[in-house]
Tab-separated table of C-alpha atoms and ligand atoms in Angstrom:
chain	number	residue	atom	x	y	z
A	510	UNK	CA	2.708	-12.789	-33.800
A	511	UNK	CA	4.984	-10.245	-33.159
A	512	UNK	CA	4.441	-8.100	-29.852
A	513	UNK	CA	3.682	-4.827	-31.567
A	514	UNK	CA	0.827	-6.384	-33.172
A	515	UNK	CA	-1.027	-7.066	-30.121
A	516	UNK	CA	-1.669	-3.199	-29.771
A	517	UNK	CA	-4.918	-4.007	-31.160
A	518	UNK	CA	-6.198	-6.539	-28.963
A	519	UNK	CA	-8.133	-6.208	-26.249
A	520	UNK	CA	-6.597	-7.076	-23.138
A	521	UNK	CA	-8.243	-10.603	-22.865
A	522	UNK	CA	-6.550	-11.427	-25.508
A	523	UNK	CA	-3.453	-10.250	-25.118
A	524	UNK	CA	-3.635	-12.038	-21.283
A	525	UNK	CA	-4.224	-14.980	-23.513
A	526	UNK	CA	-1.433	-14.720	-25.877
A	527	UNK	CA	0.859	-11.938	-25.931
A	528	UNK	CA	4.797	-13.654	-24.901
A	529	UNK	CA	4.254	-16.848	-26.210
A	530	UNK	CA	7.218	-18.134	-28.195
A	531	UNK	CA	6.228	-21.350	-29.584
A	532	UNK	CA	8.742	-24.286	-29.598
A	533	UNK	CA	9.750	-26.462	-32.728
A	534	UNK	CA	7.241	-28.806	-31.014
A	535	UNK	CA	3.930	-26.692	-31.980
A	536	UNK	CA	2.489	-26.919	-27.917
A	537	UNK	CA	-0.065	-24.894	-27.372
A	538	UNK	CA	0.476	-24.199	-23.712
A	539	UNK	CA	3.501	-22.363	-22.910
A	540	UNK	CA	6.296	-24.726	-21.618
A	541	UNK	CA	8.225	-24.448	-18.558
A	542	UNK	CA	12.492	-24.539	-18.992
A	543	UNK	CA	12.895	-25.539	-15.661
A	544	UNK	CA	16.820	-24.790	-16.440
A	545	UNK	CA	19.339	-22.910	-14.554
A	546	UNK	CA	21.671	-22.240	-17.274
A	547	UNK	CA	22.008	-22.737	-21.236
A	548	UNK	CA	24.522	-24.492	-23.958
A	549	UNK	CA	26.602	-23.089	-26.354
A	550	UNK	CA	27.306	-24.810	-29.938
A	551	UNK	CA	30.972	-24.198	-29.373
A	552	UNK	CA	33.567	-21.930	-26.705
A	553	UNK	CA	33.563	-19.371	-29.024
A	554	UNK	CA	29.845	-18.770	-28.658
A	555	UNK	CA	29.826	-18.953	-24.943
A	556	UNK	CA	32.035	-16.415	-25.384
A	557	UNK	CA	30.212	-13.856	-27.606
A	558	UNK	CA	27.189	-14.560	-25.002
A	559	UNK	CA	29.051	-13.602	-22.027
A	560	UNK	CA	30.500	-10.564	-23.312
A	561	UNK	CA	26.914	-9.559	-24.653
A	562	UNK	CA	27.761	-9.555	-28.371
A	563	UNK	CA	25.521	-11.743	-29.162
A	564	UNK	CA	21.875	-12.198	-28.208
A	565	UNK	CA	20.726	-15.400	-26.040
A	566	UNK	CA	20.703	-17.228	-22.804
A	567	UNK	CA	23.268	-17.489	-20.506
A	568	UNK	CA	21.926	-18.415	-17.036
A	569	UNK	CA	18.096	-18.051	-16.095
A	570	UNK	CA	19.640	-15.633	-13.010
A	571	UNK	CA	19.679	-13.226	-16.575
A	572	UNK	CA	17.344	-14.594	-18.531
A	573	UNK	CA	14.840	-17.760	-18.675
A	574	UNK	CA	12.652	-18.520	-21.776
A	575	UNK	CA	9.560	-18.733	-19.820
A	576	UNK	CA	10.050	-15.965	-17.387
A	577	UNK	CA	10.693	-13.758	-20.409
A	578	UNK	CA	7.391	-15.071	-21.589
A	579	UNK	CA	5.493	-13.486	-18.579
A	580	UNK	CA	7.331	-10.444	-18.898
A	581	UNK	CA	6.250	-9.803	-22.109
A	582	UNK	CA	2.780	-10.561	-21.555
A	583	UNK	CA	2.456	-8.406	-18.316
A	584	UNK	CA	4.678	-5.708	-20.339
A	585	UNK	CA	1.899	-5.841	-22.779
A	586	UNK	CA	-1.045	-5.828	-20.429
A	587	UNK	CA	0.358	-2.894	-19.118
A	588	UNK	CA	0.825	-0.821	-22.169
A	589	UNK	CA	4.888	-0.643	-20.880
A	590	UNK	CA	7.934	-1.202	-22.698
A	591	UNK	CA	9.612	-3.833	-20.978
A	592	UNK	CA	9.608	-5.790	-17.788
A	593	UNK	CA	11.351	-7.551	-15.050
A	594	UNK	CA	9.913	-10.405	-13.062
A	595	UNK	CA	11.492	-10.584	-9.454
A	596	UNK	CA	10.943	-13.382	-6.940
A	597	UNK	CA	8.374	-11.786	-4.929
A	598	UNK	CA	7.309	-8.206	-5.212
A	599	UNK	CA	9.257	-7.212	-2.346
A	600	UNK	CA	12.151	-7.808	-4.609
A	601	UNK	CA	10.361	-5.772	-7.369
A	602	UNK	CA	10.356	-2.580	-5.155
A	603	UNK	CA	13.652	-3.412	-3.394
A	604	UNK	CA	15.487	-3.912	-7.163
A	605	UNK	CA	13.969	-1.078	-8.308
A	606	UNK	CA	15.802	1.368	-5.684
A	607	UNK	CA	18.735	-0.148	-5.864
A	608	UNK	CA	18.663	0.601	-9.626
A	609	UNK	CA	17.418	3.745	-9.177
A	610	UNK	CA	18.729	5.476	-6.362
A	611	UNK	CA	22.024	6.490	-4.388
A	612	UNK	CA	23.283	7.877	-1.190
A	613	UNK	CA	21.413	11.251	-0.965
A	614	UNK	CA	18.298	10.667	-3.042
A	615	UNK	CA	15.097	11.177	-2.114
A	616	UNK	CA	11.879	9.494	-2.094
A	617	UNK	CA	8.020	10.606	-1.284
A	618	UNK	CA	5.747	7.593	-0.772
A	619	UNK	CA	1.927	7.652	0.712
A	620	UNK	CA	1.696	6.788	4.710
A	621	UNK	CA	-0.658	4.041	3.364
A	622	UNK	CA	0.987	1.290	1.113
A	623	UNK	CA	1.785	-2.165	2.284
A	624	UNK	CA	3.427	-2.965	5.266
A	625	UNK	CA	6.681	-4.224	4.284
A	626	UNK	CA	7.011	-1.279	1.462
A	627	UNK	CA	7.297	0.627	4.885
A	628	UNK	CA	9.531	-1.257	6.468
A	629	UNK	CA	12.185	-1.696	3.747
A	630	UNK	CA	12.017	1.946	3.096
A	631	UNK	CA	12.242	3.225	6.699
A	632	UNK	CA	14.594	0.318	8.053
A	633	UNK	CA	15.969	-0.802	5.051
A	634	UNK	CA	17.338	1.067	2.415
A	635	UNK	CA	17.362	4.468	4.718
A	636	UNK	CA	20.539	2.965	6.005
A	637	UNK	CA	22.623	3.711	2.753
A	638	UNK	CA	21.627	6.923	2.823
A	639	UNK	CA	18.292	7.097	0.806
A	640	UNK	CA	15.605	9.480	2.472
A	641	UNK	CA	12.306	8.901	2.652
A	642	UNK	CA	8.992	11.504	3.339
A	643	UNK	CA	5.669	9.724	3.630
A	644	UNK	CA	2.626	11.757	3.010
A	645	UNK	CA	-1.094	11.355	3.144
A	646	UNK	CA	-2.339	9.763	-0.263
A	647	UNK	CA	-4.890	11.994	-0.924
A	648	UNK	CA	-3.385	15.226	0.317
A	649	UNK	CA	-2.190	16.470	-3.396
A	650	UNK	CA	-0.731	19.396	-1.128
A	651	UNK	CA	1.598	17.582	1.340
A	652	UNK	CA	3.071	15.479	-1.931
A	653	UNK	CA	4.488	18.944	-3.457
A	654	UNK	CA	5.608	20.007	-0.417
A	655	UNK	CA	7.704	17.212	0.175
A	656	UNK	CA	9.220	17.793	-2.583
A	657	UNK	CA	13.280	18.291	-2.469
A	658	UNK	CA	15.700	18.912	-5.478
A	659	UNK	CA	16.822	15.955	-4.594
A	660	UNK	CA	13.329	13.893	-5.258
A	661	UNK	CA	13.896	11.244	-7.513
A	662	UNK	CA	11.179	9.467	-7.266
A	663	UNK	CA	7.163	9.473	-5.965
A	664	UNK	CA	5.968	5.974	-4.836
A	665	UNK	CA	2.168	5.641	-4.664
A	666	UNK	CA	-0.335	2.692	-4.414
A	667	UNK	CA	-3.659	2.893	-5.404
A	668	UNK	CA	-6.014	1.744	-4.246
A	669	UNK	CA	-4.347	1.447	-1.085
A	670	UNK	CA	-3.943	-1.423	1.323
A	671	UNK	CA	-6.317	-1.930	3.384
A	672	UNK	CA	-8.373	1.012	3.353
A	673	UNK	CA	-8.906	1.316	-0.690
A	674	UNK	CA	-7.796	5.093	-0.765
A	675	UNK	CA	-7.590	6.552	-4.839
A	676	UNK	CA	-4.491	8.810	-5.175
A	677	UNK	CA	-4.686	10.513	-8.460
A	678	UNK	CA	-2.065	9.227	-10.906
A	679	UNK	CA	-2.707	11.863	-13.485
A	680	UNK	CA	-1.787	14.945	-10.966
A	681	UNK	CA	0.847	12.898	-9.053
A	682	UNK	CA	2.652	12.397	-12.304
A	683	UNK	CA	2.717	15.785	-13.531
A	684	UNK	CA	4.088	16.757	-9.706
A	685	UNK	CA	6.628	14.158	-10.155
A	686	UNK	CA	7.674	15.374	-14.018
A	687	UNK	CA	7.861	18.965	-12.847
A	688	UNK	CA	9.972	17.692	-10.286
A	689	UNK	CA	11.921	16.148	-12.757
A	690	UNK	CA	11.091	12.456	-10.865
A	691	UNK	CA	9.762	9.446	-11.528
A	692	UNK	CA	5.661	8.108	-10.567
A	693	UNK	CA	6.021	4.927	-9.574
A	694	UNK	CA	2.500	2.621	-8.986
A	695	UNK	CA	2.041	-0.399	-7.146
A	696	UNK	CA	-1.073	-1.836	-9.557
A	697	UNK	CA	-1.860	-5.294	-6.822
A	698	UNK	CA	-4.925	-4.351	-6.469
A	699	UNK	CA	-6.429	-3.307	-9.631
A	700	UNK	CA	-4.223	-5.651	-11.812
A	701	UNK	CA	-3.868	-4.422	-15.817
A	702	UNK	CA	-7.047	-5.142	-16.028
A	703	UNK	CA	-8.578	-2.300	-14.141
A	704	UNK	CA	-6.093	0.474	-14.150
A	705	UNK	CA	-3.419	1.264	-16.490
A	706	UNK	CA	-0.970	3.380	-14.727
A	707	UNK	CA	1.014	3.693	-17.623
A	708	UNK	CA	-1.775	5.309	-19.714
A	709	UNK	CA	-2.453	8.351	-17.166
A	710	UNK	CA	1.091	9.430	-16.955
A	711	UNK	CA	3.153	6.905	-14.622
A	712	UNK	CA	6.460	6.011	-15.292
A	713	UNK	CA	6.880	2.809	-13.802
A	714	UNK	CA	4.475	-0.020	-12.627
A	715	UNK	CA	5.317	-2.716	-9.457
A	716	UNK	CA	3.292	-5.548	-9.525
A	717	UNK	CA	3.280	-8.358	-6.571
A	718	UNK	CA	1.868	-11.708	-9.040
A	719	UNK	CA	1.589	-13.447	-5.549
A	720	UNK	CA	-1.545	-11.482	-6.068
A	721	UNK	CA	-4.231	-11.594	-8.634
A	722	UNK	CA	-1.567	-12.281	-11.119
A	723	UNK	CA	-1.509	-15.830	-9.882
A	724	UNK	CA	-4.775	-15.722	-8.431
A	725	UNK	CA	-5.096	-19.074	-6.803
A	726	UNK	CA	-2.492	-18.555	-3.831
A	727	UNK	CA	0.378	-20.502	-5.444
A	728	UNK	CA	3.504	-18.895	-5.938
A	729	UNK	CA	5.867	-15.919	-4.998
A	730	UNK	CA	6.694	-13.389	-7.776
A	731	UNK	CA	6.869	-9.991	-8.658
A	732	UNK	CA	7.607	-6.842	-11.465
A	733	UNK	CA	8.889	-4.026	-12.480
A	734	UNK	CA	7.005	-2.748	-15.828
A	735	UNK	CA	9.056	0.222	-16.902
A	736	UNK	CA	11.069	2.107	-19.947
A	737	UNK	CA	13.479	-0.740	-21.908
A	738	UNK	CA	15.968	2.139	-21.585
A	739	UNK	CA	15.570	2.169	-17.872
A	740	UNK	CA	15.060	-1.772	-17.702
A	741	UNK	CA	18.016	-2.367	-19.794
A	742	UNK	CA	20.362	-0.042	-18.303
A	743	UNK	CA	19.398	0.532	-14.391
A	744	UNK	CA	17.719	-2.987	-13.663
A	745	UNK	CA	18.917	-5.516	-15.283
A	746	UNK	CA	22.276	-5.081	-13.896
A	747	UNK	CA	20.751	-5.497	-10.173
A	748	UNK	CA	19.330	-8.708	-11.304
A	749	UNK	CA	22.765	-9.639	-12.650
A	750	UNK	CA	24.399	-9.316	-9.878
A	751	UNK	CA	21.636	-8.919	-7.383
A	752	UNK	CA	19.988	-12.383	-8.091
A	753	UNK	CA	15.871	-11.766	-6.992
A	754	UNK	CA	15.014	-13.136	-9.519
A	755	UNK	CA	11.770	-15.014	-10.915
A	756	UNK	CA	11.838	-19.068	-11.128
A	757	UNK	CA	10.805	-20.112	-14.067
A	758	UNK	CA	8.251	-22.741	-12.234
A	759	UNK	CA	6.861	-19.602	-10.400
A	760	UNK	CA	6.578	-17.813	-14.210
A	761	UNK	CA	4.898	-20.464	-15.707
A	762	UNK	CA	2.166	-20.240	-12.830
A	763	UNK	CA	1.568	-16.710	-13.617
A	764	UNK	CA	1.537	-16.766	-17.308
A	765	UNK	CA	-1.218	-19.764	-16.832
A	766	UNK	CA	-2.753	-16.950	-14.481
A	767	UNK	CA	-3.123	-13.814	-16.636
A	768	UNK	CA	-5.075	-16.222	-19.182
A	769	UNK	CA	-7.984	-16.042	-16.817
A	770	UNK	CA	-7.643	-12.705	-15.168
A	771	UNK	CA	-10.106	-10.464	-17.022
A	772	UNK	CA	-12.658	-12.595	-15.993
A	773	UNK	CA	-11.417	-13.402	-12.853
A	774	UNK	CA	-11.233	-9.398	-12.100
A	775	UNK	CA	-14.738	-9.116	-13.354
A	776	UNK	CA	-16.149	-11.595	-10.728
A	777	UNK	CA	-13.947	-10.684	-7.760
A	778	UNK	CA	-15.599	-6.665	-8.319
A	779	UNK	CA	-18.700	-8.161	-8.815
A	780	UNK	CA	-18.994	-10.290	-5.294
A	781	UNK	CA	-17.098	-7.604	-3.622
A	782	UNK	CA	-19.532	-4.518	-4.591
A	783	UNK	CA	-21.946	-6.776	-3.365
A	784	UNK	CA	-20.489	-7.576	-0.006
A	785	UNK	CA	-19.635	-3.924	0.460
A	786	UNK	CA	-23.110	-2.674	-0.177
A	787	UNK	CA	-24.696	-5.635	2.500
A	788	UNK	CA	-21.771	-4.412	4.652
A	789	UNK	CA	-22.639	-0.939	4.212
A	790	UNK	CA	-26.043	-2.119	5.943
A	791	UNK	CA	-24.811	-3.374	9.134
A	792	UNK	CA	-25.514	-1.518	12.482
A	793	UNK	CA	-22.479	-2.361	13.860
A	794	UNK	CA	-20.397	-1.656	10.739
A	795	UNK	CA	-18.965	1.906	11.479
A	796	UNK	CA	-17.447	2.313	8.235
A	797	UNK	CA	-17.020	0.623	5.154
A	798	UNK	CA	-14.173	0.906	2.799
A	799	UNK	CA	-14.482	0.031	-1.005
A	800	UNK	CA	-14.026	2.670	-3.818
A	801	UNK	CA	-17.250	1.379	-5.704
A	802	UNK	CA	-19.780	2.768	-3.083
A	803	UNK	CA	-20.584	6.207	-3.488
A	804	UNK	CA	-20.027	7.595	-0.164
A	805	UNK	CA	-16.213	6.349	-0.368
A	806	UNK	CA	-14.548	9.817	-0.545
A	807	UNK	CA	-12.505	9.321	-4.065
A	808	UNK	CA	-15.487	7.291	-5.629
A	809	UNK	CA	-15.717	10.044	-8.804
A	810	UNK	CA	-12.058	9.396	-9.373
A	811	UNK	CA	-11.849	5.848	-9.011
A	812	UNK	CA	-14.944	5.500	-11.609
A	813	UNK	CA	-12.759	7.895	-14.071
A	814	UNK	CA	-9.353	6.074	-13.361
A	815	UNK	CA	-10.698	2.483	-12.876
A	816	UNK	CA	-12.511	0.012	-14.687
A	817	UNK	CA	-13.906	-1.793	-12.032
A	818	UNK	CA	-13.758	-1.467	-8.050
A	819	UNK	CA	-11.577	-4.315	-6.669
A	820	UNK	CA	-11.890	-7.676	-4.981
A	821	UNK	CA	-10.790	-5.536	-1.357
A	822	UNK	CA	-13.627	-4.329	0.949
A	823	UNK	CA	-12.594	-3.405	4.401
A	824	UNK	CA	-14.540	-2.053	7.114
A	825	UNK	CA	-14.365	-0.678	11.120
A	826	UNK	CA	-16.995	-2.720	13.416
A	827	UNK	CA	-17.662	-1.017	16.718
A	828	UNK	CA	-15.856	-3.022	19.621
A	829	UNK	CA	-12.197	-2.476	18.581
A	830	UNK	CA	-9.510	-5.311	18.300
A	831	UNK	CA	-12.087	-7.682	20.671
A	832	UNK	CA	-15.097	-7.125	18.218
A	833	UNK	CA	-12.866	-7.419	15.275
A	834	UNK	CA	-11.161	-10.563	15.958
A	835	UNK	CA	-14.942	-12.486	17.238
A	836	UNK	CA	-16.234	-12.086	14.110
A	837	UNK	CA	-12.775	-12.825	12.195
A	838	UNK	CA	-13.218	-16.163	14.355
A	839	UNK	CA	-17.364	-16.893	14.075
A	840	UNK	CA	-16.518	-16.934	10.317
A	841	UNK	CA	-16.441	-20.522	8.248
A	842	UNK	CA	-15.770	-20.279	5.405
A	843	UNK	CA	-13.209	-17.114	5.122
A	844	UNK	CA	-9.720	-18.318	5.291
A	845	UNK	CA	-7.606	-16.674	8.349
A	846	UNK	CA	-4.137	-15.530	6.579
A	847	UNK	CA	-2.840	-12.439	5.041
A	848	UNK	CA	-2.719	-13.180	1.400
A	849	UNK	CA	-5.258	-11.489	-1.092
A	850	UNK	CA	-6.278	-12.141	-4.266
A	851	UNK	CA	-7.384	-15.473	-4.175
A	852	UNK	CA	-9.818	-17.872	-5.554
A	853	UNK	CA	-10.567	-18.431	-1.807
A	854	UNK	CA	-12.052	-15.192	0.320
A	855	UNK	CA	-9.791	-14.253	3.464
A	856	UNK	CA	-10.237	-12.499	6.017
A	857	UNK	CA	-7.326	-10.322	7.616
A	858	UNK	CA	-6.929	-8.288	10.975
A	859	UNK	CA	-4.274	-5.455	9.434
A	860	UNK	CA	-3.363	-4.126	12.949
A	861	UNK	CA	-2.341	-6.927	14.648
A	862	UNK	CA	-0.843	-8.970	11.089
A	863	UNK	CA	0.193	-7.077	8.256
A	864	UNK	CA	0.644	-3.756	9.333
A	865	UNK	CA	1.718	-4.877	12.900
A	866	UNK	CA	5.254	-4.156	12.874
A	867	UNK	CA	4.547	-0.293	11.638
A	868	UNK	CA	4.546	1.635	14.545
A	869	UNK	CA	1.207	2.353	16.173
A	870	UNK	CA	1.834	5.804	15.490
A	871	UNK	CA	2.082	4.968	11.714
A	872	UNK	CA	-0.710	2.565	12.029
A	873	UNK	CA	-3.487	5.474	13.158
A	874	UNK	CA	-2.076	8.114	10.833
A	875	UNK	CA	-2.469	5.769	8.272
A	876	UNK	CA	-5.897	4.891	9.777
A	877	UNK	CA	-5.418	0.627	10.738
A	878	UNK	CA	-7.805	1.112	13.719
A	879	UNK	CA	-7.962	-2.044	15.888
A	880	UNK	CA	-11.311	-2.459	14.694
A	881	UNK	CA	-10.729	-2.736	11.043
A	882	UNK	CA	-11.140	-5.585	9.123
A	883	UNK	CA	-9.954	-6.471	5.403
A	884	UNK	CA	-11.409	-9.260	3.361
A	885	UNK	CA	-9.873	-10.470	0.227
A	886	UNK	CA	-13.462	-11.779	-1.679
A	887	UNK	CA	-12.742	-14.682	-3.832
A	888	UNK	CA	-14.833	-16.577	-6.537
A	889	UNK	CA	-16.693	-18.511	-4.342
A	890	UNK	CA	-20.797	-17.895	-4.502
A	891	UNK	CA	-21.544	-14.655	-3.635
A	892	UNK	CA	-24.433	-15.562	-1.465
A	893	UNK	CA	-22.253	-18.520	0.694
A	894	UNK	CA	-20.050	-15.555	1.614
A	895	UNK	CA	-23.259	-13.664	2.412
A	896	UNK	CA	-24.729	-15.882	4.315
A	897	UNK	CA	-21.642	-16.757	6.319
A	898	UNK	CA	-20.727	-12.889	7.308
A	899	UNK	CA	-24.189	-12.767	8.365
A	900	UNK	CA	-24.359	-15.607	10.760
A	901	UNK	CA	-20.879	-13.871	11.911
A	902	UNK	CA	-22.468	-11.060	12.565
A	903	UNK	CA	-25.342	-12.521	14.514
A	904	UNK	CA	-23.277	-14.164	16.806
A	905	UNK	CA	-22.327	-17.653	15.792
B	1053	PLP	C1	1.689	-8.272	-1.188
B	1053	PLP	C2	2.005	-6.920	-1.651
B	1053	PLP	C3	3.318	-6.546	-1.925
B	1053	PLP	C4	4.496	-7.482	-1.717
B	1053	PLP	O1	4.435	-8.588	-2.521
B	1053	PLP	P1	5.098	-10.026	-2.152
B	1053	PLP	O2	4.904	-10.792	-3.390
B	1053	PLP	O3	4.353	-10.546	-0.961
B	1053	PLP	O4	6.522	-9.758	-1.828
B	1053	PLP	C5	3.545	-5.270	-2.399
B	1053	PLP	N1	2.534	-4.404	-2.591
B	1053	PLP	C6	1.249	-4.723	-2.311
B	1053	PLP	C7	0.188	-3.729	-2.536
B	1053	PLP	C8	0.937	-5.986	-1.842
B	1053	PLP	O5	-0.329	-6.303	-1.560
């Protein structure tokens, strides 16, 4: 099947199958070309290859059979064009600047993404001359005010990490049209699968796959779902020459990923609602942070933009960074570590990991208290994670 045909799938299918390029052999799993680089049938091929007259591999730094085979797949789970996998999705963001941008542009991005988006925008990529404005996410105002002729483009991740904040994609992308910019979404959290960015009026997705693209804490990747236009002519000449790009081991991982992630979504929402509504029932819980209860503040818009909630609840107990990291410790069965999206539920102290190299000026305007606690919920039995938190919460 061609990819265009795969418009009419649902996306549980199309996470199934969409990308797959069979071999002569007939497998029906996709295969992994572990292979740096590619033969030619004679030097006058090579030739034609290198000078780009004629379609086909080269060197899997360009292109890779099976890495192409997860970029189509997440292309198509996206409802996008075209994508680029990147090594991690640091990469993704970092390859899509230096495609994008130059000396003298500007970019608006929301006080609360991850850590390290911060940090390679402010320490980064601000040294060749790229400026930067960070605004509240949900302050529709302070985005258009930022807004400079020089604005090229407005980066925005939603639900945010760790405190689950909605930004509205829809009104964010007509700012950044009028503008004549670019929306750009980091999708980790919701994954294809729950938000489209594409279909309410983004220009360009970022996906980590260390994420719930993998789903089982395996591997490092990244990508950049965007315009083959912009792909073709902006990106792919970073990763050219740039190198951060996807191993095909790491590809393979993912692609064997997105076959389960529909249902794997469904379940992590499921456990998480859960664990956010027992949460929400806690004395010393001050606050609980998940976009599926209704006193979350963007709760109407994430039910309108969303299909489902998330596998991220995070929540303020009373007793600061003390109270915060005795119950991290009284819990069993959590995993201590910073990753998310795993099988396995972890628990993470944002102030003093993730987000602990952001000033701690940034860190309370963003709102990472030194009580606040994310968990990651995994697809373990809902009621083991209950009934751990709650002898957590009772004191060991
Ligand atoms: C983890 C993460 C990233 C960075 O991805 P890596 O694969 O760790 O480089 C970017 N954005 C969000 C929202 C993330 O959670």
């Amino acid at each position: 099947m061609n990819e265009s045909e795969y418009k009419d799938y649902a996306l549980a299918t199309i996470a199934c199958r969409a990308g797959t390029a069979m071999t002569p052999e007939l497998e029906n799993s996709d295969p992994i070309f572990l292979t740096s680089s590619f033969c030619y049938e004679n030097a006058a091929q090579a030739a034609a290859r290198f000078a780009g007259d004629e379609p086909g591999n080269v060197y899997s730094r360009f292109t890779n059979p099976t890495v192409r085979a997860f970029e189509q797949r997440l292309a198509a789970l996206e409802g996008g064009e075209c994508a680029v996998a990147t090594a991690s999705g640091m990469s993704a963001i970092m390859t899509l600047c230096l495609g994008l941008l130059r000396a003298g542009d500007h970019v608006i991005c929301s006080f609360s993404v991850f850590g390290s988006t911060i940090n390679l925008f402010k320490n980064v990529l601000s040294k060749f001359g790229i400026e930067f404005t960070f605004v509240d996410l949900v302050d529709h105002g302070s985005w258009e005010h930022a807004i400079r002729p020089t604005t090229k483009l407005l980066f925005v991740e939603t639900p945010s990490n760790p405190l689950t904040e909605i930004a509205d994609i829809r009104l964010l992308a007509s700012l950044a049209h009028a503008a004549g910019a670019l929306l750009v979404v980091d999708n980790c959290f919701c994954t294809p699968v729950l938000q489209q960015p594409l279909q309410l009026g983004a220009d360009i997705v970022i996906h980590s796959a260390t994420k719930y693209l993998d789903g089982q804490g395996r591997c490092l990747g990244g990508a950049i779902v965007a315009p083959r236009e912009l792909v073709e002519e902006k990106l792919i000449p970073v990763m050219r020459s740039g190198g951060p790009s996807m191993s095909p081991f790491n590809a393979w991982v993912f692609l064997k990923g997105l076959e389960t992630l529909s249902i794997r979504m469904r379940q992590h929402c499921e456990t998480a609602h859960a664990i956010a509504t027992w949460l929400s029932e806690r004395a010393n819980v001050q606050t609980v942070f998940y976009p599926g209860l209704a006193e979350h503040p963007q709760h109407d818009l994430a039910s309108q933009q969303q299909s489902g909630y998330g596998g991220i609840v995070s929540f303020e107990i009373r007793g600061g960074r003390s109270g915060a990291w005795d119950l991290i410790d009284r819990l069993r069965l959590f995993s201590i570590t910073a990753n998310l999206g795993d099988t396995r539920s972890i628990v993470t102290h944002p102030a003093s990991t993730t987000h602990s190299r952001v000033s701690s000026e940034d860190r309370e305007r963003s709102g990472i208290t030194e009580g606040l606690i994310r968990l990651s919920i995994g697809l373990e039995e809902p009621r083991d994670l209950i009934v751990d938190l709650d002898q957590a919460f009772a004191g060991g």
